[in-house]
Amino acid sequence: MLTHKYLIYILLFLVFVNTNAQEFPPIEIYTPKQYNAENQNWGISQSSDKYIYVANNKGLLEYNGAKWQLYSSPNETIIRSVNVVRDKIYTGSYMQFGYWKKDDFGMLSYTSLSDKINNLVEDEQFWNIINLNQWVLFESFNRIYIYDTITDSFKIINSDINITKMFKVGEEVYFQKAN
C-alpha cells in the first residue's frame, strides 16, 4: 500500500515538472526607430523562407530575422495590406496594388497590377488580400478585384454598399457588406 502511495506522488511530481518545463515562445518588441519606419502597421505576412513582411504607413517592411529593410510604396502612400503567395509579396495601398519579387541580388522590385485596370474607383484603397488557388483577391470598400495569376486577367465584383470584410474559409471566400 505504501509503494502505491509513493508511486502516485512520483507521478504527480513528474506531471507537475513536465507542465512547468514548457516555456512560452520568446516575444520581441521592435520600435519604429529600430525598423526605421512609421509606428502604424496594417498587415503582416511570412514567406516560405521565414522572412516577415509588414504593411506600414511608410512602405513595405522586410525582416529577415536580423535586419529590417524598408521599401517605399510605388506612389509613396501608406501600404494597407500584404500577403505573401509563393515567391511574390502582394501589397495594396492608395490607388495601387501589385506584387514585389526578389531580383538576383535579393532586393525587391515592384510590379503594378492596378495599372492594367483603367477604371479604379476614385480614392480607392486596398485593405485586404486573399489568395485562393490560382487567384489573388484585392479588397477595397466598393470592389473586389480577382486576379488570375495564370491568365494574367481580372474580374471585378462591384458593390453599391461598402464591403467591410473579406475572408477565406477552407476553399471558399466570403465577404460582408455594411448593414
PDB file of N, CA, C and O in Angstrom, residues 70-98:
ATOM      1  N   LEU A  70      13.344  48.697 -45.587  1.00  0.00           N
ATOM      2  CA  LEU A  70      12.122  49.416 -45.941  1.00  0.00           C
ATOM      3  C   LEU A  70      12.104  49.675 -47.442  1.00  0.00           C
ATOM      4  O   LEU A  70      13.074  50.166 -48.013  1.00  0.00           O
ATOM      5  N   TYR A  71      10.973  49.349 -48.065  1.00  0.00           N
ATOM      6  CA  TYR A  71      10.751  49.637 -49.478  1.00  0.00           C
ATOM      7  C   TYR A  71       9.571  50.602 -49.575  1.00  0.00           C
ATOM      8  O   TYR A  71       8.478  50.301 -49.101  1.00  0.00           O
ATOM      9  N   SER A  72       9.808  51.767 -50.171  1.00  0.00           N
ATOM     10  CA  SER A  72       8.739  52.751 -50.325  1.00  0.00           C
ATOM     11  C   SER A  72       7.703  52.234 -51.308  1.00  0.00           C
ATOM     12  O   SER A  72       8.042  51.561 -52.285  1.00  0.00           O
ATOM     13  N   SER A  73       6.443  52.572 -51.031  1.00  0.00           N
ATOM     14  CA  SER A  73       5.393  52.165 -51.962  1.00  0.00           C
ATOM     15  C   SER A  73       5.589  52.912 -53.278  1.00  0.00           C
ATOM     16  O   SER A  73       6.169  53.995 -53.305  1.00  0.00           O
ATOM     17  N   PRO A  74       5.123  52.346 -54.379  1.00  0.00           N
ATOM     18  CA  PRO A  74       5.360  52.951 -55.690  1.00  0.00           C
ATOM     19  C   PRO A  74       4.833  54.377 -55.805  1.00  0.00           C
ATOM     20  O   PRO A  74       5.465  55.217 -56.430  1.00  0.00           O
ATOM     21  N   ASN A  75       3.693  54.661 -55.194  1.00  0.00           N
ATOM     22  CA  ASN A  75       3.170  56.030 -55.250  1.00  0.00           C
ATOM     23  C   ASN A  75       3.390  56.766 -53.926  1.00  0.00           C
ATOM     24  O   ASN A  75       2.766  57.786 -53.674  1.00  0.00           O
ATOM     25  N   GLU A  76       4.282  56.218 -53.105  1.00  0.00           N
ATOM     26  CA  GLU A  76       4.697  56.802 -51.830  1.00  0.00           C
ATOM     27  C   GLU A  76       3.519  57.102 -50.905  1.00  0.00           C
ATOM     28  O   GLU A  76       3.458  58.152 -50.280  1.00  0.00           O
ATOM     29  N   THR A  77       2.590  56.143 -50.840  1.00  0.00           N
ATOM     30  CA  THR A  77       1.460  56.244 -49.927  1.00  0.00           C
ATOM     31  C   THR A  77       1.537  55.092 -48.922  1.00  0.00           C
ATOM     32  O   THR A  77       2.415  54.241 -49.002  1.00  0.00           O
ATOM     33  N   ILE A  78       0.593  55.070 -48.011  1.00  0.00           N
ATOM     34  CA  ILE A  78       0.532  54.039 -46.976  1.00  0.00           C
ATOM     35  C   ILE A  78       0.218  52.692 -47.611  1.00  0.00           C
ATOM     36  O   ILE A  78      -0.711  52.586 -48.412  1.00  0.00           O
ATOM     37  N   ILE A  79       0.978  51.671 -47.261  1.00  0.00           N
ATOM     38  CA  ILE A  79       0.632  50.318 -47.677  1.00  0.00           C
ATOM     39  C   ILE A  79      -0.324  49.760 -46.633  1.00  0.00           C
ATOM     40  O   ILE A  79      -0.004  49.697 -45.451  1.00  0.00           O
ATOM     41  N   ARG A  80      -1.517  49.359 -47.077  1.00  0.00           N
ATOM     42  CA  ARG A  80      -2.586  48.929 -46.172  1.00  0.00           C
ATOM     43  C   ARG A  80      -2.683  47.416 -46.012  1.00  0.00           C
ATOM     44  O   ARG A  80      -3.244  46.941 -45.037  1.00  0.00           O
ATOM     45  N   SER A  81      -2.180  46.661 -46.989  1.00  0.00           N
ATOM     46  CA  SER A  81      -2.343  45.204 -46.922  1.00  0.00           C
ATOM     47  C   SER A  81      -1.144  44.514 -47.548  1.00  0.00           C
ATOM     48  O   SER A  81      -0.474  45.063 -48.428  1.00  0.00           O
ATOM     49  N   VAL A  82      -0.887  43.284 -47.074  1.00  0.00           N
ATOM     50  CA  VAL A  82       0.227  42.478 -47.579  1.00  0.00           C
ATOM     51  C   VAL A  82      -0.140  41.003 -47.463  1.00  0.00           C
ATOM     52  O   VAL A  82      -0.811  40.605 -46.506  1.00  0.00           O
ATOM     53  N   ASN A  83       0.274  40.223 -48.450  1.00  0.00           N
ATOM     54  CA  ASN A  83       0.081  38.776 -48.399  1.00  0.00           C
ATOM     55  C   ASN A  83       1.129  38.123 -49.295  1.00  0.00           C
ATOM     56  O   ASN A  83       1.202  38.420 -50.488  1.00  0.00           O
ATOM     57  N   VAL A  84       1.932  37.246 -48.712  1.00  0.00           N
ATOM     58  CA  VAL A  84       2.938  36.518 -49.482  1.00  0.00           C
ATOM     59  C   VAL A  84       2.278  35.282 -50.083  1.00  0.00           C
ATOM     60  O   VAL A  84       1.655  34.495 -49.370  1.00  0.00           O
ATOM     61  N   VAL A  85       2.405  35.145 -51.392  1.00  0.00           N
ATOM     62  CA  VAL A  85       1.878  33.982 -52.112  1.00  0.00           C
ATOM     63  C   VAL A  85       3.019  33.445 -52.968  1.00  0.00           C
ATOM     64  O   VAL A  85       3.474  34.105 -53.889  1.00  0.00           O
ATOM     65  N   ARG A  86       3.492  32.267 -52.601  1.00  0.00           N
ATOM     66  CA  ARG A  86       4.650  31.635 -53.242  1.00  0.00           C
ATOM     67  C   ARG A  86       5.837  32.600 -53.253  1.00  0.00           C
ATOM     68  O   ARG A  86       6.293  32.993 -52.197  1.00  0.00           O
ATOM     69  N   ASP A  87       6.331  33.011 -54.400  1.00  0.00           N
ATOM     70  CA  ASP A  87       7.535  33.857 -54.452  1.00  0.00           C
ATOM     71  C   ASP A  87       7.220  35.340 -54.631  1.00  0.00           C
ATOM     72  O   ASP A  87       8.104  36.142 -54.905  1.00  0.00           O
ATOM     73  N   LYS A  88       5.952  35.730 -54.453  1.00  0.00           N
ATOM     74  CA  LYS A  88       5.557  37.130 -54.636  1.00  0.00           C
ATOM     75  C   LYS A  88       4.950  37.679 -53.353  1.00  0.00           C
ATOM     76  O   LYS A  88       4.242  36.979 -52.632  1.00  0.00           O
ATOM     77  N   ILE A  89       5.226  38.957 -53.103  1.00  0.00           N
ATOM     78  CA  ILE A  89       4.668  39.654 -51.956  1.00  0.00           C
ATOM     79  C   ILE A  89       3.660  40.651 -52.513  1.00  0.00           C
ATOM     80  O   ILE A  89       4.040  41.672 -53.099  1.00  0.00           O
ATOM     81  N   TYR A  90       2.379  40.351 -52.369  1.00  0.00           N
ATOM     82  CA  TYR A  90       1.324  41.228 -52.870  1.00  0.00           C
ATOM     83  C   TYR A  90       1.031  42.305 -51.844  1.00  0.00           C
ATOM     84  O   TYR A  90       0.956  42.027 -50.642  1.00  0.00           O
ATOM     85  N   THR A  91       0.871  43.549 -52.319  1.00  0.00           N
ATOM     86  CA  THR A  91       0.543  44.658 -51.433  1.00  0.00           C
ATOM     87  C   THR A  91      -0.567  45.495 -52.051  1.00  0.00           C
ATOM     88  O   THR A  91      -0.745  45.533 -53.263  1.00  0.00           O
ATOM     89  N   GLY A  92      -1.295  46.170 -51.163  1.00  0.00           N
ATOM     90  CA  GLY A  92      -2.329  47.100 -51.584  1.00  0.00           C
ATOM     91  C   GLY A  92      -2.163  48.408 -50.853  1.00  0.00           C
ATOM     92  O   GLY A  92      -1.811  48.432 -49.673  1.00  0.00           O
ATOM     93  N   SER A  93      -2.408  49.491 -51.554  1.00  0.00           N
ATOM     94  CA  SER A  93      -2.263  50.828 -50.967  1.00  0.00           C
ATOM     95  C   SER A  93      -3.296  51.752 -51.598  1.00  0.00           C
ATOM     96  O   SER A  93      -4.272  51.298 -52.188  1.00  0.00           O
ATOM     97  N   TYR A  94      -3.077  53.037 -51.508  1.00  0.00           N
ATOM     98  CA  TYR A  94      -3.968  54.030 -52.092  1.00  0.00           C
ATOM     99  C   TYR A  94      -3.818  54.003 -53.610  1.00  0.00           C
ATOM    100  O   TYR A  94      -2.725  54.243 -54.138  1.00  0.00           O
ATOM    101  N   MET A  95      -4.911  53.673 -54.311  1.00  0.00           N
ATOM    102  CA  MET A  95      -4.970  53.683 -55.780  1.00  0.00           C
ATOM    103  C   MET A  95      -3.911  52.790 -56.437  1.00  0.00           C
ATOM    104  O   MET A  95      -3.489  53.042 -57.562  1.00  0.00           O
ATOM    105  N   GLN A  96      -3.482  51.747 -55.719  1.00  0.00           N
ATOM    106  CA  GLN A  96      -2.397  50.916 -56.247  1.00  0.00           C
ATOM    107  C   GLN A  96      -2.407  49.537 -55.592  1.00  0.00           C
ATOM    108  O   GLN A  96      -2.560  49.423 -54.387  1.00  0.00           O
ATOM    109  N   PHE A  97      -2.254  48.498 -56.408  1.00  0.00           N
ATOM    110  CA  PHE A  97      -1.961  47.175 -55.880  1.00  0.00           C
ATOM    111  C   PHE A  97      -1.118  46.426 -56.891  1.00  0.00           C
ATOM    112  O   PHE A  97      -1.136  46.712 -58.085  1.00  0.00           O
ATOM    113  N   GLY A  98      -0.322  45.487 -56.374  1.00  0.00           N
ATOM    114  CA  GLY A  98       0.574  44.718 -57.226  1.00  0.00           C
ATOM    115  C   GLY A  98       1.397  43.778 -56.382  1.00  0.00           C
ATOM    116  O   GLY A  98       0.997  43.389 -55.289  1.00  0.00           O
TER     117      GLY A  98
END
